[in-house]
Amino acid sequence: MEQFDYVVLGASHAALEALRAIRAHDSDGSIAVLDREARLPVSPTVLPYVVSGKRPEDRIALRERGWFDDLRVDYRQQAHAAALDSAHSRLRLADGSEIGYGKLLLATGAAPAVPPIAGLSDVRFHVLRTLDDALALREAGRSAGRAVVLGAGLVGMHAAENLARAGARVTIIEMRDQVLPGYFDATAAARIQAAFHDNGVEVLTGRRVERVAPRAGGCTVQLDGGDPCDADLLLVAAGVRPEVSYLAGSGVAVERGVVVDAFMRSTAANVWAAGDVVQTPSFFGDATPAGGILPDAVEQGRTAGMSMAGDPGVQAYPGGVSLNTYGFFGRRALSVGRDAPQQGGADWEVLVRGGEGSDAYLKIVLRDGRLQGVFGVDVLFDPGIMWELILRRVELGARAKALLEDPQDAARALMSGLWR
Amino acid sequence: MSATPTIAFDAARCDGCGHCMNACVSAKSSDAHRAQPRIQILRDDESGRWGIAQCRQCGDPRCASVCPAAALEKGDDGIVAWDGERCVNCLICTAGCTFGGIAFSAAEGHVVKCDQCEGAPQCVAACTRGALRYVTTANLYNRWGDLEDLFVPGLGGCQGCNTELIMRHTLRRVGSNTVLATPPGCIPGMGSVGYNGMLGCKVPVFHPLLTNTASMLTGIRRQYKRKGRNVTALALAGDGGAGDVGFQSLSGAAERGEQILFICVDNEGYMNTGAQRSGSTTYGAWTATTPIGESARGKTQDAKNLPLLMMWHGCEYVATASTAFMEDFYAKLEAALDASQRGFAYLHLYSPCTSGWRFPSASNIEVARKAVETNFAVLWEYRRDQGLKLSRDIEDPAPVTEYLKLLGKFRHLDATQIAHIERHVAEQAQVLRELARMHPREGRQVVGHQSDLMAVDLDQ
Amino acid sequence: MNEVVEMTAPVAHAASGRIAPDHDAVVARKEPKILVCDANEAAAWGVVLSRPDMVAVYPITPQSSLAEYVAQFVADGVLDAELVEAEGEHSVLSVLHGAALAGARTYTASCGQGLAFMFEPYFRTPNLRLPIVMSIVNRDGITPQCVWGGQQDAMTVREVGWVQLFCETVQEVLDTIVMAYRIAEDRSVMLPVNVNHDGNYLSNGIVRIELPEQAEVDDFLGAPDVNWHAALDPKRPMGVDPLTGGATGPGPALFVGYRRGHCEGMQNALRVIVEVHEEWARRFGRRYAPLVEEYRLDDAEYALVTIGSMAGAAKDAVDAARERGEPVGLIRIKTLRPFPLDAMVAALDKVRAVGVVDRAVSYGWNSGPVHQETLAALQYCPHRVPCLSLIGGLAGADLTQAHFERAIAETARLLVSPCPREPVWLNAEDR
Ligand SMILES: Cc1cc2nc3c(=O)[nH]c(=O)nc-3n(C[C@H](O)[C@H](O)[C@H](O)COP(=O)(O)OP(=O)(O)OC[C@H]3O[C@@H](n4cnc5c(N)ncnc54)[C@H](O)[C@@H]3O)c2cc1C
Ligand code: SF4
Ligand code: SF4
């Protein structure tokens, strides 16, 4: 049985950042990276741009082979983890071979969630997570007359826009009552939704799909309330589930994802996890959605790598803060952190500028004078600075107003004095 | 990984004139578009201070870590470069960067960031107030970073002391074909020679006596030369072992022109033995043997100027350096090493002592910098064939009190004592200014060394 | 400088003529070179023959001419050595420390105040186990101000850990310097050696001596073997003399190891000194008592104990006393450190009383240092031997045959009356 000091499963954001962190501290330990794909790693986030044709598929690799060689990492493709025996620190691959590890990182990300909709298994539908998915969708999009997108999350919205630009008549169906729920507040969402409407995309919010049925060259989607909707192309973008199929009986606890502590250690000895595969706790300690985004995967990957290598500089992962940069029809929406709860007390403060009809929309959410969230459409600011202001629990005081007026400059001035 | 020159910002000097931003716009604009400045100067109205947002060319760039298109990469030149061919305009980099270093430019239609203008940053050139400085010290790392650190990890210096920095940098550069002498004091106290059978560094190293460093190195260097081997004889000594009790052997070796690289790490006292006064201790300073009491207010004599004394030996090379000016230090280390192949080379390094001088351990480099900026410690170099040159402009120094007030050992000074120090600092600066004005002339009066030219014109 | 005179007739014994050459052991040899010189020049020739890599010097009376001879030999190309004209004795020895740690065979000479100033590195030399050879052209100590001979310098440093040899004659000075390298560099010894010769008496007394052949000396000495144990060499990096741990860790044991090793080296030196002198006699035909010389002792009832060049006059006095029928003999100490306990006890055991003549003072004991040493050795004698201290020849004062005749008389008195506690000051009445 082959044996490595470190084995990393997956070769995407969490995995790559962990590799760097491990090597930064341990220059000698042997490392293997196992990826199930037969090609160089590609970020799921770049896929919409493959679908749209903005980027050819041969110019999107996150890393070249030489990068792994330089780090003296044994990078293996088509190495699909099938089962984990954490008691004996050993991993079985789909081809039956076994690999032993000293320390293991699970960074297998997530897979598209397929909702339990009657008839779905009988029709041809698309998802978007891998390059293959993207190529298939790009191909199908070229000829689709009518397209239906299930889910108005980032994946669904991106795809809908791409399909519309490719000439399809697109309908988005979203169960919740706004687009991009969890990413943007209702006002911002409405602005975005309006843009889709203006570009000929039909957006149905608060609607549920009851059933789908095959139809020549496509399918028919039956909505609650009875309206049928024909589609040449059906894209299911109803969220993701962690890629944990190989963890059954492994001794690694899984809830909504792999359960980890602040140093990304799983419940099994010598097994860490990072990225979309993990059940990410919220920085705010509440039910605010956390994880499932790229910056979190990177942060977690770094924390895990440092912890695995025993780097004394490792710091506890503070918890996930939602962070989104979303471009639509040449416009931009940005969000960081959380919105105020419906029944927030007096400690909450919400500053808003730009209601309906104005050029730009910005909402700043404070609690006890500390930044909780910033949501903006057609306003530019530096989400990274906002993120840091939230993590540092910086008291904004009188600066909150300046932040509302000019979020970019005000936050930068604050940053310059505080941590630059 | 390579290190990067940085653009340093001094908020206290900035008045928000915006020349830097204009220069950036000019540099980055093309016929097609007017560029967004990659540097932004902003005012925080609350604090009334000017701030800056500009890419720092991070060693571990988060913008690049989060980019899903691999459009950002730190290059061998240290610059985090953006590749427009790969960028998909997702703006995630602006979420990764916490410094506002990369931002979307509506006019240009993509994210933009500073690239330091291929080594000649226009913003810095445009800044007339010295608020922006292009600090290229990192190039040292690029040039010397691969050299082996020849000291063991975990030398036991006091927290914040710059001596370990001096030691590691020096030996790294000087290399392994060296015999290192570390006379009793902080340097062997840190474990450079070793302890109880364990070793402190990877080159042959020894404790000379406090008194005989230069003499022992004489024997070593000459014996290897005799055997046809060019072994560097290196001393890392304190000021007491160099300038007080060890001065005779130092002077003798310098006068004989022994081929030695002698580095004096001057912490202005016997710090390893508990901060007692030495000949290099500043007038007025508290030390354990010049305490403050009813009838005593610290040392009552000025420090001797050891580097100048060494210059008058007609050494091959003499220079003063500071760890606040590492490029200068490295240049002098190079020159001294080279000179030590021909004759005696003496490097005098100012080494603020966090423990004995009583200042916070985090501010060592700041103290070292202030010493230089106030002319308390003037940086200069002397070559036997070129005379003395000042390493930086010493006109218009910061007030000496800015330096004195940083240090607990001067806390008790009264106005007369401060005036005394100010006068002494001014005098020393004046002497150096005069010396720097004298230029070597061929065939003229020789000063310093009988057989060679220091060639200072005495009539001047 | 005296010229080197080529002589045709073979001269096979020491200038003093007192020690008969061992003719049987003399190897067939070329005709030797003869020179007429004092001990300072003889020492310089000993240095030339020993081919040191480095010589460091600083002038001091009465050593100065020795340094000048060496400098001239280097200038003339007679001696191929690095010459360091250091700025003081402290540096002289320090330079040699460095050189020895870099593998050099080294030499220097000093005395009196020079030795005192050199003391800091001198004190360290044997602990570093550096096989440096150094002449002490013995000189008395100041104050009162004096620049004359006496052995106060060497006697004062006898506890420092150097091997200390004391020569009687000019020829012995030359020969002993060469032998000193063999002793110092012997791997079982590895200690510095002082070759002492009396200032004024020997340093300025010109006699005829024989210069050994360079090739034969080369063969006798072999290549320098100096720093195999402790080197400052980038080719085999080591930390020389790191801090030991005081009372902690392996500190105490480490330290004891060094001290004990040093003591063992000293004891080994006793054997090596004898072997080297034996070999010298075999090769060069001149035999010296390596540790303790016994002169007309076997049938003596009492004896003088002497050290250094005074033995010449003392032996004349002994001869004269014998003529008169007085049963007196003489013991000359050549090796003071390591102390030749067995040889000394064997010699002392042959007589019933001894008088020890010192050229130095041991203030606290109110006697001379060699007297102290003799008293300590007598502790190991099976019978009690009264032992009188006599002090003379301080600060260049003459010790003539008459002084020794008095010494013999004072010693003889011990056979009939108790031994006085007071020393006899031999030059007290000189005018
Ligand atoms: C279309 C789309 C758009 C997105 N847009 C954004 C966005 O704009 N902003 C944002 O922040 N986030 C976005 N995300 C989310 C973001 O891509 C993920 O959060 C991020 O990729 C998570 O990284 P990861 O390393 O945890 O996992 P992944 O990127 O999912 O990588 C998982 C890795 O594991 C490998 N793997 C999986 N199973 C196995 C196995 N059994 N054996 C071996 N290898 C295995 C895979 O091949 C892959 O290399 C988007 C996601 C999608 C799908
Ligand atoms: S853009 Fe930001 S994260 Fe990237 S290198 Fe510059 S400062 Fe660092
Ligand atoms: S905007 Fe461009 S450079 Fe920035 S993260 Fe996206 S792809 Fe990378």
Short mmCIF file of C-alpha atoms and ligand atoms in Angstrom, two decimals, chain B residues 54-58 61-64 80 96-99 101-102 113, ligand 2:
data_model
loop_
_atom_site.label_atom_id
_atom_site.label_comp_id
_atom_site.label_asym_id
_atom_site.label_seq_id
_atom_site.Cartn_x
_atom_site.Cartn_y
_atom_site.Cartn_z
CA GLN B 54 -2.96 50.53 -3.17
CA CYS B 55 -1.93 46.96 -3.86
CA ARG B 56 0.83 45.79 -1.50
CA GLN B 57 1.95 42.97 -3.79
CA CYS B 58 1.31 40.51 -0.96
CA PRO B 61 -1.87 37.24 -2.29
CA ARG B 62 -5.42 36.44 -1.36
CA CYS B 63 -6.74 38.02 -4.52
CA ALA B 64 -4.91 35.29 -6.44
CA VAL B 80 1.05 40.27 -8.48
CA GLY B 96 -10.28 38.37 -1.37
CA CYS B 97 -8.21 41.53 -1.01
CA THR B 98 -8.65 43.35 2.28
CA PHE B 99 -6.57 46.34 1.23
CA GLY B 101 -5.68 46.79 -3.81
CA ILE B 102 -7.68 45.58 -6.73
CA LYS B 113 -4.37 47.05 -9.78
S1 SF4 D 2 -4.60 43.05 -4.71
FE1 SF4 D 2 -4.78 42.92 -2.51
S2 SF4 D 2 -4.58 40.74 -2.04
FE2 SF4 D 2 -3.82 41.06 -4.10
S3 SF4 D 2 -1.68 41.34 -3.84
FE3 SF4 D 2 -2.59 43.39 -3.88
S4 SF4 D 2 -2.96 43.86 -1.74
FE4 SF4 D 2 -2.58 41.68 -1.85
#
